[in-house]
Backbone as JSON, one array per atom type, in Angstrom:
{
  "sequence": "XXXXXXXXXXXXXXXXXXXXXXXXXXXXXXXXXXXXXXXXXXXXXXXXXXXXXXXXXXXXXXXXXXXXXXXXXXXXXXXXXXXXXXXXXXXXXXXXXXXXXXXXXXXXXXXXXXXXXXXXXXXXXXXXXXXXXXXXXXXXXXXXXXXXXXXXXXXXXXXXXXXXXXXXXXXXXXXXXXXXXXXXXXXXXXXXXXXXXXXXXXXXXXXXXXXX",
  "N": [[19.25, -19.91, -46.02], [19.92, -20.13, -49.3], [19.71, -17.81, -50.93], [19.76, -15.8, -49.02], [22.65, -16.05, -48.35], [23.52, -15.76, -51.15], [23.09, -12.75, -51.03], [24.89, -11.82, -49.06], [27.13, -12.15, -50.09], [30.26, -11.02, -51.83], [30.08, -8.33, -54.23], [29.91, -9.62, -57.55], [32.42, -9.89, -60.09], [32.5, -8.43, -63.48], [32.47, -10.4, -65.7], [31.67, -12.5, -64.03], [29.2, -11.43, -62.96], [27.78, -11.02, -65.77], [27.61, -13.63, -66.43], [25.86, -14.81, -64.41], [23.82, -13.27, -65.21], [23.0, -14.35, -67.69], [22.38, -16.88, -67.31], [20.32, -16.47, -65.75], [18.57, -15.67, -67.78], [18.38, -17.54, -69.23], [17.05, -19.38, -67.98], [14.74, -17.9, -67.84], [13.86, -18.26, -70.36], [13.51, -20.99, -70.68], [11.06, -21.0, -69.39], [10.85, -20.9, -66.81], [10.24, -19.13, -65.02], [10.09, -17.83, -61.97], [12.26, -19.09, -61.03], [14.43, -17.61, -62.56], [14.13, -15.12, -61.67], [14.34, -15.31, -59.09], [17.21, -15.87, -59.25], [18.44, -13.48, -59.76], [17.41, -11.51, -58.26], [18.66, -11.09, -55.39], [20.9, -9.3, -56.27], [19.86, -7.05, -57.27], [20.18, -4.6, -56.2], [22.59, -3.58, -56.24], [24.01, -4.47, -58.45], [24.11, -3.37, -61.81], [23.69, -4.78, -64.15], [22.59, -7.04, -63.07], [20.11, -5.69, -61.98], [19.17, -4.62, -64.52], [18.6, -7.03, -66.05], [16.75, -8.23, -64.67], [14.72, -6.25, -64.42], [13.86, -6.91, -67.25], [13.36, -8.89, -67.69], [10.93, -8.99, -66.33], [9.55, -7.1, -67.73], [9.3, -8.47, -70.14], [7.86, -10.56, -69.11], [5.37, -9.22, -68.47], [4.6, -8.43, -71.1], [3.52, -10.74, -72.13], [1.86, -11.79, -70.39], [-0.07, -9.5, -70.12], [-1.22, -8.69, -67.79], [-2.43, -6.29, -65.43], [-1.39, -5.65, -63.09], [1.2, -6.88, -63.37], [2.52, -5.24, -65.5], [2.4, -2.91, -64.26], [4.2, -3.29, -62.14], [6.32, -4.36, -63.98], [7.23, -1.73, -65.0], [7.79, 0.07, -62.71], [9.96, -1.3, -61.94], [11.71, -1.06, -64.14], [12.33, 1.45, -63.83], [13.79, 2.01, -61.25], [15.81, 0.31, -62.12], [17.03, 1.65, -63.92], [17.94, 4.26, -62.23], [19.89, 2.98, -60.81], [21.96, 2.28, -62.38], [22.5, 4.82, -63.15], [23.62, 5.6, -61.03], [26.23, 4.61, -59.9], [27.76, 2.56, -57.14], [30.35, 3.0, -56.14], [31.28, 5.58, -57.53], [32.98, 8.73, -57.58], [31.67, 11.08, -57.79], [28.57, 11.78, -57.92], [27.03, 10.76, -61.32], [25.75, 12.67, -63.94], [22.7, 12.11, -65.54], [22.57, 11.99, -67.91], [25.19, 11.25, -68.76], [25.27, 8.37, -68.56], [23.32, 7.55, -70.03], [22.92, 6.65, -72.89], [24.66, 4.53, -72.73], [23.53, 2.86, -70.81], [20.79, 2.44, -71.93], [21.62, 1.12, -74.35], [22.64, -1.23, -73.46], [20.4, -2.25, -72.33], [18.81, -2.58, -74.62], [20.25, -4.63, -75.96], [19.75, -6.88, -74.08], [17.07, -7.25, -74.39], [16.98, -7.63, -77.0], [17.98, -10.35, -77.11], [16.27, -11.67, -75.8], [13.92, -11.28, -77.34], [14.73, -12.45, -79.59], [15.16, -15.22, -78.99], [12.33, -15.59, -78.09], [11.22, -15.74, -80.51], [10.85, -13.74, -82.11], [11.98, -12.25, -84.4], [12.24, -9.75, -86.11], [11.65, -7.75, -84.34], [13.78, -8.3, -82.78], [16.08, -7.95, -84.2], [15.75, -5.06, -84.88], [16.29, -4.16, -82.15], [19.05, -4.94, -81.82], [20.36, -3.75, -84.13], [19.76, -1.21, -83.12], [21.39, -0.52, -81.43], [23.88, -0.81, -82.5], [23.93, 1.78, -83.96], [24.01, 3.49, -82.02], [26.6, 3.8, -81.54], [28.79, 5.75, -81.51], [27.81, 7.23, -79.65], [28.19, 6.01, -76.97], [29.97, 5.82, -74.21], [31.21, 4.34, -71.87], [30.61, 1.43, -72.1], [31.82, -0.16, -73.99], [31.85, -2.83, -75.26], [29.36, -3.28, -75.97], [28.68, -2.96, -78.78], [30.31, -4.54, -80.45], [29.15, -7.09, -79.65], [26.49, -6.74, -80.05], [26.63, -6.66, -82.86], [27.68, -9.29, -83.59], [25.55, -10.79, -82.27], [23.44, -10.11, -83.95], [24.36, -10.94, -86.61], [24.1, -13.63, -86.14], [21.47, -13.97, -85.91], [21.04, -13.17, -88.76], [22.26, -15.19, -90.06], [20.48, -17.42, -89.09], [18.17, -16.89, -90.26], [18.75, -17.56, -92.75], [20.55, -15.55, -94.08], [23.09, -15.25, -95.03], [24.64, -13.6, -96.52], [24.4, -10.9, -95.57], [25.24, -11.57, -93.08], [28.04, -12.48, -92.74], [29.44, -10.06, -93.32], [28.87, -8.43, -90.95], [29.65, -10.23, -88.87], [32.71, -10.19, -89.24], [33.13, -7.52, -89.22], [32.39, -6.96, -86.54], [34.55, -8.46, -85.39], [37.11, -7.68, -86.48], [37.11, -4.79, -86.08], [36.98, -3.95, -83.58], [38.62, -3.38, -80.48], [40.18, -4.24, -77.38], [38.07, -4.41, -75.21], [35.41, -5.32, -72.88], [35.49, -8.64, -71.94], [36.5, -9.31, -74.27], [38.06, -11.74, -75.52], [35.99, -13.73, -75.26], [33.81, -12.68, -76.98], [35.22, -12.68, -79.24], [36.06, -15.6, -79.67], [33.39, -16.78, -80.09], [32.82, -15.38, -82.26], [34.85, -16.69, -84.12], [34.3, -19.36, -84.21], [31.86, -19.17, -85.52], [32.21, -18.44, -88.17], [34.2, -20.38, -88.64], [32.63, -22.58, -89.08], [31.03, -21.68, -90.97], [32.59, -21.49, -92.98], [33.52, -24.19, -93.2], [31.31, -25.53, -93.99], [30.87, -24.48, -96.51], [33.01, -25.38, -97.83], [32.3, -27.85, -97.75], [29.81, -28.37, -99.12], [30.6, -27.04, -101.42], [29.86, -24.79, -102.36], [29.43, -21.14, -103.21], [30.05, -18.04, -102.05], [29.81, -15.35, -99.4], [33.01, -14.38, -98.46], [34.4, -16.05, -95.62], [36.4, -15.82, -94.2]],
  "CA": [[19.0, -19.98, -47.24], [20.53, -19.7, -50.68], [19.23, -16.35, -51.44], [20.62, -14.92, -48.36], [23.96, -16.49, -48.78], [24.29, -14.78, -52.23], [23.07, -11.37, -50.59], [26.0, -11.4, -48.24], [28.63, -12.54, -50.53], [30.79, -9.99, -52.46], [29.38, -8.49, -55.78], [30.49, -10.42, -58.84], [33.0, -8.96, -61.21], [31.79, -8.16, -64.68], [32.57, -11.63, -66.29], [30.54, -13.43, -63.48], [27.97, -10.93, -63.22], [27.44, -11.37, -66.96], [27.4, -15.22, -66.69], [24.67, -15.02, -63.91], [22.55, -12.88, -65.98], [22.47, -15.1, -68.79], [22.07, -18.24, -66.69], [19.14, -16.46, -65.32], [17.83, -15.31, -68.89], [18.15, -18.91, -69.89], [16.18, -20.18, -67.2], [13.44, -17.46, -68.17], [13.49, -18.72, -71.98], [12.92, -22.19, -70.64], [9.85, -21.19, -68.8], [11.36, -21.16, -65.12], [9.95, -17.59, -64.38], [10.26, -17.52, -60.49], [13.58, -19.17, -60.74], [15.13, -16.79, -62.96], [13.69, -13.87, -60.93], [15.13, -15.56, -57.77], [18.56, -15.77, -59.17], [18.7, -11.97, -60.16], [16.71, -10.51, -57.41], [19.57, -10.7, -54.48], [21.9, -8.41, -56.6], [19.43, -6.14, -58.01], [20.26, -2.9, -55.66], [24.18, -3.26, -56.13], [25.02, -4.52, -59.9], [23.59, -2.58, -62.76], [23.64, -5.79, -64.95], [21.45, -7.71, -62.24], [18.96, -4.66, -61.81], [18.7, -4.41, -65.97], [17.83, -8.2, -66.52], [15.56, -8.42, -63.63], [13.37, -5.65, -64.98], [13.72, -6.74, -68.59], [12.6, -10.5, -67.42], [9.52, -8.42, -65.66], [8.81, -6.63, -68.86], [8.88, -9.29, -71.12], [6.54, -11.41, -68.66], [4.2, -8.39, -68.59], [4.11, -8.51, -72.53], [3.09, -12.06, -72.21], [0.44, -11.89, -69.6], [-0.98, -8.34, -70.25], [-1.89, -8.46, -66.56], [-2.08, -4.87, -65.37], [-0.58, -5.65, -61.94], [2.64, -6.93, -64.02], [2.69, -4.22, -66.06], [2.89, -1.72, -63.12], [5.67, -3.67, -61.54], [7.68, -4.15, -64.87], [7.33, -0.2, -65.09], [8.43, 0.81, -61.73], [11.35, -2.15, -61.56], [12.83, -0.5, -64.76], [12.66, 2.81, -63.34], [14.56, 1.35, -60.27], [17.21, -0.51, -62.58], [18.0, 3.0, -64.6], [18.37, 4.77, -61.27], [21.09, 2.16, -60.2], [22.79, 2.53, -63.63], [23.12, 6.36, -63.11], [24.28, 5.82, -59.45], [27.45, 3.53, -59.45], [28.26, 3.03, -55.84], [31.87, 3.65, -55.91], [31.62, 7.0, -57.88], [33.53, 9.89, -56.8], [30.66, 12.35, -57.81], [27.27, 11.51, -58.72], [27.23, 11.16, -62.45], [24.59, 13.07, -64.68], [21.7, 11.0, -66.08], [23.04, 11.93, -69.64], [26.44, 10.64, -68.82], [25.09, 7.0, -68.97], [21.89, 7.35, -70.84], [22.96, 5.73, -73.91], [25.17, 3.09, -72.61], [22.24, 2.21, -70.36], [20.0, 2.26, -73.03], [21.9, 0.09, -75.49], [22.74, -2.7, -72.73], [19.0, -2.68, -72.16], [18.13, -3.11, -76.09], [21.12, -5.57, -76.04], [19.33, -7.74, -73.44], [15.83, -7.4, -75.03], [17.16, -8.29, -78.6], [18.21, -11.73, -76.82], [15.12, -12.0, -75.21], [13.12, -11.23, -78.38], [15.21, -13.54, -80.57], [14.58, -16.36, -78.32], [10.86, -15.92, -78.28], [10.86, -16.14, -82.04], [10.3, -12.46, -82.85], [13.34, -11.95, -85.18], [12.37, -8.54, -86.81], [11.83, -6.73, -83.14], [15.21, -8.5, -82.32], [16.91, -7.06, -85.27], [15.66, -3.67, -84.5], [17.15, -3.85, -81.16], [20.52, -4.99, -82.29], [20.56, -2.39, -85.1], [19.69, 0.4, -82.5], [22.75, -0.37, -80.31], [25.09, -0.37, -83.62], [23.62, 2.74, -84.43], [24.5, 4.19, -81.2], [28.33, 3.45, -81.27], [29.46, 7.06, -81.63], [27.68, 8.17, -78.51], [28.6, 5.26, -75.96], [31.0, 6.54, -73.26], [32.02, 3.32, -71.13], [30.4, 0.21, -72.15], [32.31, -0.57, -75.88], [31.7, -4.15, -75.58], [28.01, -3.54, -76.58], [28.54, -2.92, -80.36], [30.7, -6.07, -81.17], [28.23, -8.07, -79.37], [25.33, -6.55, -80.99], [26.97, -7.25, -84.24], [27.52, -10.63, -83.39], [24.15, -11.08, -82.5], [22.56, -9.5, -85.45], [24.94, -11.63, -87.48], [23.55, -15.29, -86.06], [20.25, -13.71, -86.52], [20.92, -13.2, -89.9], [22.27, -16.48, -90.29], [19.45, -18.38, -88.74], [17.07, -16.61, -91.53], [19.24, -17.93, -94.36], [21.0, -14.42, -94.69], [24.63, -15.31, -94.86], [25.43, -12.53, -97.2], [24.41, -9.95, -94.89], [25.7, -11.98, -91.47], [29.28, -12.53, -92.61], [30.32, -8.86, -93.06], [28.7, -8.06, -89.67], [30.72, -10.82, -88.0], [33.81, -9.62, -89.49], [33.31, -6.25, -88.45], [32.73, -7.57, -84.93], [36.03, -9.2, -85.41], [38.46, -6.86, -86.86], [37.21, -3.2, -85.71], [37.09, -3.66, -81.95], [39.83, -4.35, -79.71], [40.49, -3.83, -75.93], [36.78, -4.32, -74.63], [35.19, -6.31, -71.67], [35.22, -9.95, -72.47], [36.81, -9.68, -75.78], [38.3, -13.17, -75.94], [34.69, -14.69, -75.37], [33.42, -12.71, -77.89], [36.06, -13.25, -80.42], [35.87, -17.15, -79.72], [32.21, -17.12, -80.7], [32.74, -15.29, -84.16], [35.75, -17.53, -85.04], [33.72, -20.62, -84.16], [30.75, -19.17, -86.56], [33.07, -18.12, -89.19], [34.75, -21.21, -89.25], [31.76, -23.5, -89.2], [30.42, -21.37, -92.19], [33.55, -21.9, -94.07], [33.73, -25.76, -93.41], [29.96, -25.88, -94.56], [30.83, -23.94, -97.86], [33.69, -26.36, -98.61], [31.86, -29.27, -97.94], [29.24, -28.28, -100.48], [31.01, -26.4, -102.86], [29.02, -23.52, -102.3], [30.19, -20.06, -103.39], [29.15, -17.38, -101.09], [30.81, -14.19, -99.08], [34.14, -15.19, -97.74], [34.13, -16.11, -94.01], [37.83, -15.47, -93.58]],
  "C": [[19.81, -19.58, -48.63], [20.65, -18.35, -50.8], [20.15, -15.52, -50.26], [22.23, -14.86, -48.03], [24.76, -15.5, -49.8], [24.16, -13.28, -52.07], [24.34, -10.88, -49.93], [27.22, -11.7, -48.76], [28.99, -11.23, -51.46], [30.22, -9.93, -53.86], [30.17, -8.96, -56.6], [31.32, -9.46, -59.63], [32.4, -9.06, -62.44], [31.55, -9.62, -65.5], [31.34, -12.37, -65.31], [29.26, -12.79, -63.47], [26.98, -11.39, -64.39], [26.71, -12.78, -67.03], [26.0, -15.24, -65.89], [23.38, -14.4, -64.39], [22.19, -13.67, -66.7], [22.15, -16.44, -68.26], [20.42, -17.73, -66.44], [18.17, -16.12, -66.27], [17.26, -16.59, -69.66], [17.09, -19.54, -69.0], [14.83, -19.63, -67.54], [12.96, -17.93, -69.37], [12.82, -20.2, -71.75], [11.95, -22.19, -69.76], [10.0, -21.12, -67.28], [11.28, -19.67, -64.62], [10.72, -17.2, -62.89], [11.61, -17.95, -60.35], [14.75, -18.44, -61.39], [15.17, -15.6, -62.29], [14.66, -13.91, -59.71], [16.99, -15.43, -58.0], [19.38, -14.53, -59.41], [18.61, -11.19, -58.91], [17.92, -9.88, -56.27], [20.48, -9.22, -54.87], [21.24, -7.1, -57.3], [19.77, -4.58, -57.65], [21.91, -2.65, -55.79], [24.9, -3.51, -57.66], [23.61, -3.88, -61.07], [22.92, -3.77, -63.85], [22.44, -6.64, -64.46], [19.9, -7.02, -62.4], [18.3, -4.87, -63.21], [18.18, -5.82, -66.54], [16.8, -8.5, -65.93], [14.33, -7.71, -64.19], [13.0, -5.76, -66.45], [12.95, -7.98, -68.7], [11.01, -9.85, -66.95], [8.79, -7.75, -66.94], [8.47, -7.38, -70.0], [7.67, -10.28, -70.57], [5.08, -10.4, -68.67], [3.45, -8.25, -70.1], [3.6, -9.78, -72.82], [1.78, -12.41, -71.65], [-0.55, -10.74, -69.77], [-1.75, -8.0, -68.95], [-1.59, -7.04, -66.07], [-1.18, -4.64, -64.08], [1.13, -5.99, -62.46], [3.53, -6.09, -65.1], [3.34, -3.08, -65.41], [4.16, -2.25, -62.74], [6.83, -3.84, -62.37], [8.07, -2.75, -64.86], [8.42, 0.31, -64.07], [10.12, -0.12, -61.42], [12.17, -1.44, -62.8], [13.23, 0.92, -64.27], [13.89, 2.88, -62.27], [15.86, 0.99, -61.0], [18.08, 1.1, -63.11], [18.37, 3.83, -63.42], [19.83, 4.21, -60.49], [21.99, 2.38, -61.0], [23.6, 3.54, -63.66], [23.79, 6.44, -61.9], [25.35, 4.84, -59.18], [27.83, 3.51, -57.83], [29.45, 3.53, -55.48], [32.28, 4.67, -56.62], [31.97, 7.95, -57.27], [32.81, 10.93, -56.76], [29.75, 11.46, -58.27], [26.96, 11.9, -60.4], [25.8, 11.68, -62.87], [24.14, 11.9, -65.29], [22.22, 10.92, -67.62], [24.15, 11.2, -69.68], [26.39, 9.06, -69.18], [23.86, 6.94, -69.39], [22.15, 6.52, -71.83], [23.8, 4.69, -73.58], [24.11, 1.91, -71.78], [21.42, 1.65, -71.34], [20.3, 0.89, -73.9], [22.29, -1.34, -74.82], [21.0, -3.4, -72.45], [18.44, -3.21, -73.5], [18.89, -4.58, -76.47], [20.27, -7.23, -75.43], [17.93, -7.91, -74.14], [15.83, -7.86, -76.38], [17.16, -9.81, -78.5], [16.93, -12.15, -76.58], [14.15, -12.37, -76.59], [13.52, -12.44, -79.39], [14.76, -14.91, -80.11], [12.91, -16.57, -78.39], [10.29, -15.81, -79.81], [10.19, -14.76, -82.71], [11.66, -11.65, -83.57], [13.37, -10.39, -85.51], [12.23, -7.46, -85.39], [13.27, -7.14, -82.83], [16.2, -7.53, -82.83], [16.93, -5.57, -85.02], [16.38, -3.2, -83.32], [18.52, -3.94, -81.34], [21.04, -3.84, -83.13], [20.75, -1.24, -84.11], [21.03, 0.58, -81.51], [23.97, -0.4, -81.36], [24.75, 1.01, -83.94], [24.15, 3.78, -83.44], [25.8, 4.27, -80.8], [28.87, 4.65, -80.85], [29.31, 7.73, -79.85], [27.83, 7.34, -76.95], [29.91, 5.83, -75.07], [32.01, 5.24, -72.46], [32.02, 1.78, -71.7], [30.62, -0.48, -73.87], [32.01, -1.88, -76.15], [30.35, -4.35, -76.27], [27.95, -3.66, -78.24], [29.08, -4.1, -80.73], [29.67, -7.08, -80.73], [27.07, -7.87, -80.03], [25.66, -6.83, -82.26], [27.08, -8.55, -84.3], [26.1, -11.41, -83.37], [22.95, -11.14, -83.6], [23.18, -10.54, -86.57], [24.3, -13.22, -87.26], [22.25, -15.15, -86.29], [20.16, -13.91, -87.93], [20.9, -14.76, -90.63], [21.34, -17.75, -90.09], [18.31, -18.11, -89.78], [17.8, -16.98, -93.22], [20.08, -16.69, -94.91], [22.56, -14.16, -94.77], [25.19, -14.08, -95.46], [25.45, -11.22, -96.31], [25.15, -10.29, -93.35], [27.14, -11.81, -91.51], [29.91, -10.97, -92.64], [30.19, -8.24, -91.56], [29.8, -8.7, -88.65], [32.04, -10.38, -88.18], [34.26, -8.41, -89.09], [33.46, -6.34, -87.01], [34.2, -7.95, -84.73], [37.58, -8.23, -85.29], [38.35, -5.21, -86.46], [37.17, -2.92, -84.48], [38.03, -4.26, -81.21], [39.72, -3.48, -77.97], [39.03, -3.73, -75.06], [36.51, -5.42, -73.79], [34.9, -7.55, -72.55], [35.5, -10.24, -73.83], [37.19, -11.11, -76.11], [37.31, -14.0, -75.82], [34.18, -14.37, -76.65], [33.99, -12.98, -79.39], [35.95, -15.0, -80.78], [34.64, -17.29, -80.32], [32.14, -16.83, -82.05], [33.61, -16.2, -84.73], [35.06, -18.9, -85.12], [32.64, -20.53, -85.12], [31.29, -19.23, -87.87], [33.59, -19.48, -89.42], [33.94, -22.45, -89.61], [31.13, -23.12, -90.72], [31.44, -21.67, -93.29], [33.42, -23.25, -94.49], [32.34, -25.91, -94.48], [30.13, -25.31, -96.13], [31.84, -24.95, -98.71], [33.15, -27.64, -98.74], [30.91, -29.21, -98.92], [29.45, -27.57, -101.63], [30.45, -25.33, -103.25], [29.72, -22.26, -102.62], [29.22, -19.21, -102.7], [30.0, -16.31, -100.42], [31.88, -15.04, -98.22], [33.83, -15.13, -95.8], [35.5, -15.78, -93.42], [37.85, -14.15, -93.04]]
}
Protein backbone atom coordinates (compact mmCIF):
# COMPACT_ATOMS: atom_id res chain seq x y z
CA UNK A 1 0.00 0.00 0.00
CA UNK A 2 1.09 3.58 -0.64
CA UNK A 3 0.79 4.53 3.02
CA UNK A 4 2.95 1.64 4.12
CA UNK A 5 5.63 2.62 1.62
CA UNK A 6 5.54 6.19 2.81
CA UNK A 7 5.88 5.11 6.41
CA UNK A 8 9.02 3.11 5.59
CA UNK A 9 10.77 5.80 3.59
CA UNK A 10 13.33 8.22 5.04
CA UNK A 11 11.99 11.32 6.78
CA UNK A 12 11.79 14.25 4.36
CA UNK A 13 13.92 17.36 4.60
CA UNK A 14 12.41 20.63 5.71
CA UNK A 15 11.41 21.83 2.24
CA UNK A 16 9.90 18.47 1.28
CA UNK A 17 8.11 18.18 4.62
CA UNK A 18 6.51 21.59 4.27
CA UNK A 19 5.54 20.83 0.67
CA UNK A 20 3.79 17.66 1.81
CA UNK A 21 2.05 19.55 4.60
CA UNK A 22 0.86 22.31 2.28
CA UNK A 23 -0.39 19.71 -0.20
CA UNK A 24 -2.37 18.05 2.57
CA UNK A 25 -3.74 21.39 3.73
CA UNK A 26 -4.83 22.20 0.19
CA UNK A 27 -6.67 18.88 0.05
CA UNK A 28 -8.43 19.77 3.29
CA UNK A 29 -9.43 23.19 1.99
CA UNK A 30 -10.85 21.50 -1.13
CA UNK A 31 -13.06 19.37 1.14
CA UNK A 32 -10.96 16.22 0.67
CA UNK A 33 -10.76 15.64 4.42
CA UNK A 34 -9.83 11.95 4.48
CA UNK A 35 -7.26 12.41 1.73
CA UNK A 36 -5.54 15.23 3.59
CA UNK A 37 -5.27 13.19 6.79
CA UNK A 38 -4.00 10.12 4.92
CA UNK A 39 -1.17 12.18 3.43
CA UNK A 40 -0.01 13.30 6.87
CA UNK A 41 -0.69 10.36 9.17
CA UNK A 42 2.31 8.14 8.25
CA UNK A 43 4.80 10.79 9.42
CA UNK A 44 3.02 12.24 12.43
CA UNK A 45 5.31 10.35 14.83
CA UNK A 46 8.56 11.55 13.25
CA UNK A 47 7.93 15.01 11.79
CA UNK A 48 6.80 17.94 13.92
CA UNK A 49 5.44 19.63 10.79
CA UNK A 50 3.27 16.68 9.81
CA UNK A 51 2.14 16.25 13.42
CA UNK A 52 1.13 19.90 13.80
CA UNK A 53 -0.69 20.12 10.47
CA UNK A 54 -2.46 16.82 11.17
CA UNK A 55 -3.58 18.12 14.56
CA UNK A 56 -4.56 21.49 13.10
CA UNK A 57 -6.72 19.88 10.42
CA UNK A 58 -8.48 17.77 13.04
CA UNK A 59 -9.01 20.91 15.10
CA UNK A 60 -10.48 22.81 12.14
CA UNK A 61 -12.68 19.83 11.30
CA UNK A 62 -13.95 19.76 14.89
CA UNK A 63 -14.74 23.47 14.66
CA UNK A 64 -16.95 22.74 11.65
CA UNK A 65 -18.71 19.60 12.93
CA UNK A 66 -19.00 20.43 16.65
CA UNK A 67 -19.12 16.67 17.21
CA UNK A 68 -17.92 15.67 20.69
CA UNK A 69 -15.85 12.80 19.31
CA UNK A 70 -14.08 15.10 16.83
CA UNK A 71 -13.35 17.66 19.54
CA UNK A 72 -11.87 15.05 21.88
CA UNK A 73 -9.76 13.53 19.09
CA UNK A 74 -8.49 16.94 18.01
CA UNK A 75 -7.50 17.86 21.56
CA UNK A 76 -5.67 14.59 22.15
CA UNK A 77 -3.88 14.79 18.80
CA UNK A 78 -2.76 18.35 19.50
CA UNK A 79 -1.26 17.25 22.83
CA UNK A 80 0.61 14.46 21.06
CA UNK A 81 1.87 16.89 18.42
CA UNK A 82 3.20 19.22 21.09
CA UNK A 83 5.06 16.32 22.71
CA UNK A 84 6.68 15.48 19.37
CA UNK A 85 7.71 19.11 18.89
CA UNK A 86 9.30 19.18 22.32
CA UNK A 87 11.18 15.89 21.81
CA UNK A 88 13.07 15.91 18.46
CA UNK A 89 14.39 12.39 17.78
CA UNK A 90 18.02 13.38 17.17
CA UNK A 91 18.44 15.79 20.06
CA UNK A 92 21.49 14.91 22.20
CA UNK A 93 19.62 15.89 25.36
CA UNK A 94 15.89 16.18 25.98
CA UNK A 95 14.92 19.85 25.60
CA UNK A 96 12.75 21.55 28.16
CA UNK A 97 9.22 22.37 27.15
CA UNK A 98 9.93 26.09 27.41
CA UNK A 99 12.83 25.87 24.93
CA UNK A 100 10.55 25.10 21.99
CA UNK A 101 7.29 26.46 23.32
CA UNK A 102 7.24 29.77 21.44
CA UNK A 103 8.47 28.25 18.18
CA UNK A 104 5.87 25.48 18.32
CA UNK A 105 3.08 27.89 19.20
CA UNK A 106 4.02 30.25 16.36
CA UNK A 107 4.17 27.43 13.82
CA UNK A 108 0.72 26.34 14.91
CA UNK A 109 -0.55 29.93 14.68
CA UNK A 110 0.84 30.33 11.16
CA UNK A 111 -0.79 27.11 9.99
CA UNK A 112 -4.05 27.97 11.72
CA UNK A 113 -3.99 31.42 10.15
CA UNK A 114 -3.64 29.89 6.69
CA UNK A 115 -6.59 27.59 7.34
CA UNK A 116 -8.72 30.45 8.63
CA UNK A 117 -7.83 32.62 5.65
CA UNK A 118 -8.99 29.96 3.22
CA UNK A 119 -12.10 29.37 5.31
CA UNK A 120 -13.02 33.04 4.79
CA UNK A 121 -12.32 34.12 8.38
CA UNK A 122 -9.95 37.05 7.73
CA UNK A 123 -10.19 38.65 11.17
CA UNK A 124 -9.23 35.43 12.94
CA UNK A 125 -6.48 34.77 10.39
CA UNK A 126 -5.08 38.27 10.89
CA UNK A 127 -4.97 37.70 14.65
CA UNK A 128 -2.93 34.51 14.13
CA UNK A 129 -0.40 36.13 11.77
CA UNK A 130 -0.09 39.18 14.03
CA UNK A 131 0.56 36.95 17.04
CA UNK A 132 3.46 35.29 15.22
CA UNK A 133 4.89 38.70 14.38
CA UNK A 134 4.57 39.84 18.00
CA UNK A 135 6.51 36.77 19.21
CA UNK A 136 9.58 37.49 17.06
CA UNK A 137 12.02 38.19 19.89
CA UNK A 138 11.11 34.99 21.71
CA UNK A 139 11.74 32.62 18.79
CA UNK A 140 14.76 30.36 19.25
CA UNK A 141 15.06 28.33 16.06
CA UNK A 142 12.26 28.75 13.51
CA UNK A 143 13.17 32.23 12.29
CA UNK A 144 11.39 31.67 8.96
CA UNK A 145 8.05 32.02 10.75
CA UNK A 146 8.05 35.81 11.08
CA UNK A 147 8.81 36.75 7.44
CA UNK A 148 6.25 34.20 6.28
CA UNK A 149 3.68 35.54 8.74
CA UNK A 150 4.36 39.06 7.45
CA UNK A 151 3.95 37.82 3.88
CA UNK A 152 0.64 36.11 4.65
CA UNK A 153 -0.59 39.14 6.58
CA UNK A 154 0.33 41.37 3.64
CA UNK A 155 -1.51 39.09 1.22
CA UNK A 156 -4.52 39.11 3.52
CA UNK A 157 -4.54 42.91 3.58
CA UNK A 158 -4.26 43.04 -0.21
CA UNK A 159 -7.25 40.74 -0.57
CA UNK A 160 -9.19 43.22 1.57
CA UNK A 161 -8.07 46.23 -0.47
CA UNK A 162 -5.72 47.47 2.27
CA UNK A 163 -2.63 48.00 0.13
CA UNK A 164 -1.40 50.90 2.28
CA UNK A 165 -0.95 48.43 5.13
CA UNK A 166 0.17 45.51 2.98
CA UNK A 167 3.14 47.07 1.18
CA UNK A 168 5.13 48.02 4.33
CA UNK A 169 4.65 44.50 5.66
CA UNK A 170 5.87 42.95 2.42
CA UNK A 171 8.89 45.25 2.27
CA UNK A 172 9.73 44.46 5.88
CA UNK A 173 9.54 40.73 5.18
CA UNK A 174 11.80 41.21 2.15
CA UNK A 175 14.40 43.53 3.67
CA UNK A 176 14.71 42.69 7.36
CA UNK A 177 15.25 38.92 7.41
CA UNK A 178 18.17 36.89 6.08
CA UNK A 179 19.49 33.33 6.17
CA UNK A 180 16.31 31.55 7.24
CA UNK A 181 14.85 28.30 5.95
CA UNK A 182 13.48 28.46 2.39
CA UNK A 183 14.35 32.15 2.15
CA UNK A 184 14.52 32.12 -1.65
CA UNK A 185 10.97 30.77 -1.93
CA UNK A 186 9.59 33.43 0.41
CA UNK A 187 11.48 36.21 -1.38
CA UNK A 188 10.22 34.98 -4.74
CA UNK A 189 6.63 35.20 -3.55
CA UNK A 190 7.17 38.69 -2.12
CA UNK A 191 8.85 39.87 -5.31
CA UNK A 192 5.98 38.53 -7.41
CA UNK A 193 3.38 40.34 -5.31
CA UNK A 194 5.25 43.66 -5.22
CA UNK A 195 5.94 43.50 -8.96
CA UNK A 196 2.27 42.87 -9.68
CA UNK A 197 1.26 45.80 -7.47
CA UNK A 198 3.74 48.09 -9.19
CA UNK A 199 2.52 47.03 -12.63
CA UNK A 200 -1.10 47.60 -11.62
CA UNK A 201 -0.31 51.07 -10.30
CA UNK A 202 1.55 52.03 -13.47
CA UNK A 203 -1.21 50.66 -15.70
CA UNK A 204 -3.94 52.48 -13.83
CA UNK A 205 -1.93 55.64 -13.17
CA UNK A 206 -2.68 55.27 -9.48
CA UNK A 207 -0.76 56.79 -6.63
CA UNK A 208 -0.20 54.73 -3.56
CA UNK A 209 2.50 53.27 -1.32
CA UNK A 210 5.67 52.49 -3.25
CA UNK A 211 6.00 48.76 -3.90
CA UNK A 212 9.72 48.94 -4.69
